[in-house]
Amino acid sequence: MKFQTEIELPQFCWKTGYRKRNLFMGSCFTENVGNKMAGLKYPVDINPFGILYNPVSVANGLRFLLEKKKFAKNDLIQNNGLWHSFFHHSRFSSPDAEETLDAINNRIESSAEFLKNAGFLFLTFGTAWVYAYNKTGQTVSNCHKIPEKEFRRFRLTPDEITENYKQLFSEIRQINPEIKLIFTVSPIRHWKDGAIENQRSKSTLLLAIDQLVNELGKENCDYFPAYEIVMDELRDYRFYADDMIHLSNSAINHIWEKFQMALIDEESRNISKKVKNLITAVNHKPFNRQTKEHQQFLTESLQKTQDIQNRFPYLNLASEQDYFLTQLTEIKNIQFKL
């Protein structure tokens, strides 16, 4: 007997890996998977505007990258002693306006270049509910604790999302004709909307994505069923964090394994095992780093790093090589002084 319903994963026409750049944008679920790839040294750029929850905010961010927008002080607002952008997460906010602008504009510049050469664009939508600032009518990505009465709240329709992204994807392909688009819907419930409205919101997103995949064609884009994996494979509160809303590490790891098998090529999965061992070696904390055994460990780890780098020159293991070299140099300097 099977004691778990299992989601059948799509047969994707193409896969990513160490030879492809991957841009992740969207909800915090995007960061869960994106950070898994980053931790294994895959070439990724994750949320250049910070966490974004609704499709309009994600689309706004992508258009800013396409036009390489330069934010100015009149694009910011000040609230509670901080300067904010309505198009960015609060991680970009600062008491100093110039500091906020530097962080925003530097990230747009680097991510715009990344998008031009990206092989994959992963978009995760969290909610179909959006907030529009009453003074401008502009849909915002973050209210930054400004009173709710200053915003109009409404739910997008599937057609509104679809029409927006059909045009947007056409614009993206003008600068990057080969890019592949993967949609996901965040399995994290927006409980403040209530159980019923959360389901309606998620359903709106699912309908819109289904329509987009059908109209844009599976040779260009597809859908990864993260939402369904959590709802049907992980139907147990042991897969949730203490707040019973966000996912536990075991749930994230389960989705990551599914993601790897579905969307990462076999060569890269094999390389990632070697990279993971290197990361473990970097994180190793010896009781006494001046022992011969530890020096031998560092020497062997450095050699393994150099061997992997030489065999797969498209990897970026510079920081790992620097770490092992620095550790060996410091130990030799200490011994010389003694």
Short mmCIF file of C-alpha atoms in Angstrom, two decimals, residues 102-307:
data_model
loop_
_atom_site.label_atom_id
_atom_site.label_comp_id
_atom_site.label_asym_id
_atom_site.label_seq_id
_atom_site.Cartn_x
_atom_site.Cartn_y
_atom_site.Cartn_z
CA ASP A 102 22.32 53.19 -4.31
CA ALA A 103 21.13 49.76 -3.17
CA ILE A 104 18.15 49.84 -5.55
CA ASN A 105 19.98 51.12 -8.62
CA ASN A 106 23.08 48.95 -8.23
CA ARG A 107 20.90 45.87 -7.99
CA ILE A 108 18.81 46.83 -11.02
CA GLU A 109 21.96 47.38 -13.08
CA SER A 110 23.46 43.98 -12.24
CA SER A 111 20.17 42.06 -12.51
CA ALA A 112 19.27 43.70 -15.84
CA GLU A 113 22.53 42.35 -17.26
CA PHE A 114 21.85 38.96 -15.68
CA LEU A 115 18.38 38.79 -17.29
CA LYS A 116 19.85 39.42 -20.76
CA ASN A 117 21.92 36.25 -20.47
CA ALA A 118 19.69 34.09 -18.28
CA GLY A 119 18.68 30.64 -19.46
CA PHE A 120 15.75 30.39 -17.07
CA LEU A 121 13.33 32.76 -15.38
CA PHE A 122 11.50 31.28 -12.37
CA LEU A 123 8.44 33.24 -11.21
CA THR A 124 6.53 32.37 -8.04
CA PHE A 125 3.17 34.03 -7.38
CA GLY A 126 1.88 34.11 -3.81
CA THR A 127 -1.44 35.96 -4.03
CA ALA A 128 -3.82 37.53 -6.54
CA TRP A 129 -4.70 40.25 -4.02
CA VAL A 130 -3.03 43.61 -4.65
CA TYR A 131 -2.92 47.07 -3.05
CA ALA A 132 -3.09 50.29 -5.08
CA TYR A 133 -1.90 53.54 -3.52
CA ASN A 134 -4.85 55.98 -3.54
CA LYS A 135 -2.71 59.04 -4.32
CA THR A 136 -1.28 57.58 -7.53
CA GLY A 137 -3.40 54.53 -8.38
CA GLN A 138 -0.17 52.54 -8.68
CA THR A 139 -0.14 48.93 -7.50
CA VAL A 140 2.51 48.57 -4.79
CA SER A 141 4.75 45.69 -3.84
CA ASN A 142 4.93 46.64 -0.17
CA CYS A 143 2.83 49.05 1.92
CA HIS A 144 5.72 49.71 4.33
CA LYS A 145 3.35 50.03 7.31
CA ILE A 146 1.50 52.99 5.82
CA PRO A 147 -2.14 52.92 7.05
CA GLU A 148 -4.34 50.55 5.03
CA LYS A 149 -6.93 53.30 4.43
CA GLU A 150 -4.47 54.92 2.01
CA PHE A 151 -4.73 51.93 -0.34
CA ARG A 152 -7.41 50.24 -2.41
CA ARG A 153 -7.35 46.46 -2.11
CA PHE A 154 -8.67 44.24 -4.89
CA ARG A 155 -8.19 40.83 -6.44
CA LEU A 156 -6.79 40.40 -9.94
CA THR A 157 -8.66 38.31 -12.50
CA PRO A 158 -7.03 35.48 -14.48
CA ASP A 159 -7.43 37.49 -17.70
CA GLU A 160 -5.69 40.55 -16.22
CA ILE A 161 -2.70 38.43 -15.23
CA THR A 162 -2.62 36.59 -18.54
CA GLU A 163 -2.71 39.69 -20.74
CA ASN A 164 0.00 41.37 -18.66
CA TYR A 165 2.39 38.44 -18.96
CA LYS A 166 1.77 37.68 -22.62
CA GLN A 167 2.97 41.20 -23.44
CA LEU A 168 5.78 41.07 -20.88
CA PHE A 169 7.17 37.75 -22.12
CA SER A 170 7.23 39.13 -25.65
CA GLU A 171 9.30 42.08 -24.38
CA ILE A 172 11.69 39.79 -22.50
CA ARG A 173 12.25 37.61 -25.56
CA GLN A 174 13.27 40.65 -27.57
CA ILE A 175 16.44 40.92 -25.46
CA ASN A 176 16.77 37.18 -24.66
CA PRO A 177 15.10 34.97 -27.31
CA GLU A 178 16.28 31.70 -25.74
CA ILE A 179 15.04 32.23 -22.17
CA LYS A 180 12.68 29.65 -20.66
CA LEU A 181 9.97 30.64 -18.19
CA ILE A 182 8.87 28.47 -15.26
CA PHE A 183 5.86 29.47 -13.17
CA THR A 184 5.11 28.25 -9.66
CA VAL A 185 2.42 29.10 -7.13
CA SER A 186 3.57 29.46 -3.56
CA PRO A 187 2.07 26.77 -1.29
CA ILE A 188 2.27 29.18 1.64
CA ARG A 189 -1.22 30.30 2.63
CA HIS A 190 -2.01 34.00 2.97
CA TRP A 191 -4.03 33.36 6.10
CA LYS A 192 -4.80 37.01 6.77
CA ASP A 193 -7.10 36.85 3.72
CA GLY A 194 -9.07 34.04 5.36
CA ALA A 195 -9.30 30.42 4.24
CA ILE A 196 -11.92 31.02 1.54
CA GLU A 197 -10.31 34.10 0.02
CA ASN A 198 -6.90 32.42 0.10
CA GLN A 199 -8.27 29.53 -1.97
CA ARG A 200 -9.93 31.89 -4.43
CA SER A 201 -6.68 33.78 -4.76
CA LYS A 202 -4.60 30.66 -5.37
CA SER A 203 -7.20 29.41 -7.85
CA THR A 204 -6.95 32.70 -9.75
CA LEU A 205 -3.19 32.29 -10.02
CA LEU A 206 -3.46 28.67 -11.14
CA LEU A 207 -6.02 29.50 -13.84
CA ALA A 208 -3.91 32.39 -15.13
CA ILE A 209 -0.74 30.28 -15.32
CA ASP A 210 -2.56 27.44 -17.06
CA GLN A 211 -3.83 29.87 -19.67
CA LEU A 212 -0.36 31.40 -20.12
CA VAL A 213 1.34 28.03 -20.59
CA ASN A 214 -1.28 27.02 -23.16
CA GLU A 215 -1.01 30.29 -25.09
CA LEU A 216 2.75 30.81 -24.90
CA GLY A 217 3.47 27.15 -25.60
CA LYS A 218 5.39 24.54 -23.64
CA GLU A 219 8.41 25.09 -25.83
CA ASN A 220 8.73 28.47 -24.08
CA CYS A 221 7.30 28.05 -20.60
CA ASP A 222 5.84 25.55 -18.14
CA TYR A 223 4.54 25.09 -14.61
CA PHE A 224 6.23 23.36 -11.68
CA PRO A 225 3.60 22.00 -9.23
CA ALA A 226 5.07 23.10 -5.90
CA TYR A 227 1.60 24.07 -4.64
CA GLU A 228 0.17 20.65 -5.44
CA ILE A 229 3.13 18.80 -3.93
CA VAL A 230 2.48 20.49 -0.57
CA MET A 231 -1.30 20.19 -0.73
CA ASP A 232 -1.37 16.52 -1.76
CA GLU A 233 1.95 14.87 -0.93
CA LEU A 234 2.62 16.70 2.34
CA ARG A 235 -0.83 16.79 3.91
CA ASP A 236 0.37 16.87 7.49
CA TYR A 237 1.20 19.68 9.93
CA ARG A 238 4.58 18.11 10.65
CA PHE A 239 5.64 19.62 7.32
CA TYR A 240 4.94 23.13 8.60
CA ALA A 241 6.88 25.56 10.78
CA ASP A 242 5.68 26.57 14.23
CA ASP A 243 3.32 29.19 12.80
CA MET A 244 1.48 26.42 10.90
CA ILE A 245 1.66 28.60 7.77
CA HIS A 246 5.21 28.49 6.46
CA LEU A 247 6.93 25.27 5.46
CA SER A 248 9.35 23.28 7.58
CA ASN A 249 12.87 22.50 6.41
CA SER A 250 11.87 18.91 5.65
CA ALA A 251 9.08 20.15 3.36
CA ILE A 252 11.44 22.53 1.58
CA ASN A 253 13.97 19.73 1.15
CA HIS A 254 11.27 17.45 -0.27
CA ILE A 255 10.26 20.05 -2.86
CA TRP A 256 13.91 20.71 -3.67
CA GLU A 257 14.48 17.02 -4.42
CA LYS A 258 11.46 17.02 -6.74
CA PHE A 259 12.67 20.23 -8.37
CA GLN A 260 16.16 18.81 -8.95
CA MET A 261 14.91 15.66 -10.60
CA ALA A 262 12.46 17.54 -12.80
CA LEU A 263 14.44 20.62 -13.85
CA ILE A 264 18.19 20.12 -13.32
CA ASP A 265 20.24 18.06 -15.76
CA GLU A 266 21.95 14.86 -14.62
CA GLU A 267 25.49 16.19 -15.11
CA SER A 268 24.77 19.15 -12.83
CA ARG A 269 23.13 16.96 -10.18
CA ASN A 270 26.28 14.82 -10.08
CA ILE A 271 28.54 17.89 -9.91
CA SER A 272 26.42 19.32 -7.09
CA LYS A 273 27.28 16.31 -4.91
CA LYS A 274 30.97 17.17 -5.24
CA VAL A 275 30.26 20.84 -4.57
CA LYS A 276 28.23 19.94 -1.49
CA ASN A 277 31.21 18.04 -0.09
CA LEU A 278 33.39 21.11 -0.64
CA ILE A 279 30.90 23.33 1.18
CA THR A 280 30.88 20.84 4.06
CA ALA A 281 34.69 21.01 4.16
CA VAL A 282 34.58 24.83 4.25
CA ASN A 283 32.14 24.74 7.17
CA HIS A 284 34.23 22.22 9.12
CA LYS A 285 35.42 23.69 12.42
CA PRO A 286 38.35 21.76 13.91
CA PHE A 287 39.06 21.66 17.63
CA ASN A 288 42.72 22.45 16.88
CA ARG A 289 43.45 23.70 13.38
CA GLN A 290 47.23 23.40 13.79
CA THR A 291 47.30 19.61 13.84
CA LYS A 292 48.96 17.75 10.95
CA GLU A 293 45.67 15.98 10.28
CA HIS A 294 43.81 19.24 9.79
CA GLN A 295 46.53 20.66 7.54
CA GLN A 296 46.34 17.50 5.45
CA PHE A 297 42.56 17.89 5.34
CA LEU A 298 42.91 21.49 4.07
CA THR A 299 45.53 20.50 1.50
CA GLU A 300 43.39 17.67 0.15
CA SER A 301 40.29 19.90 0.10
CA LEU A 302 42.18 22.57 -1.85
CA GLN A 303 43.35 19.99 -4.36
CA LYS A 304 39.81 18.65 -4.79
CA THR A 305 38.52 22.18 -5.33
CA GLN A 306 41.16 22.88 -7.98
CA ASP A 307 40.48 19.55 -9.68
#
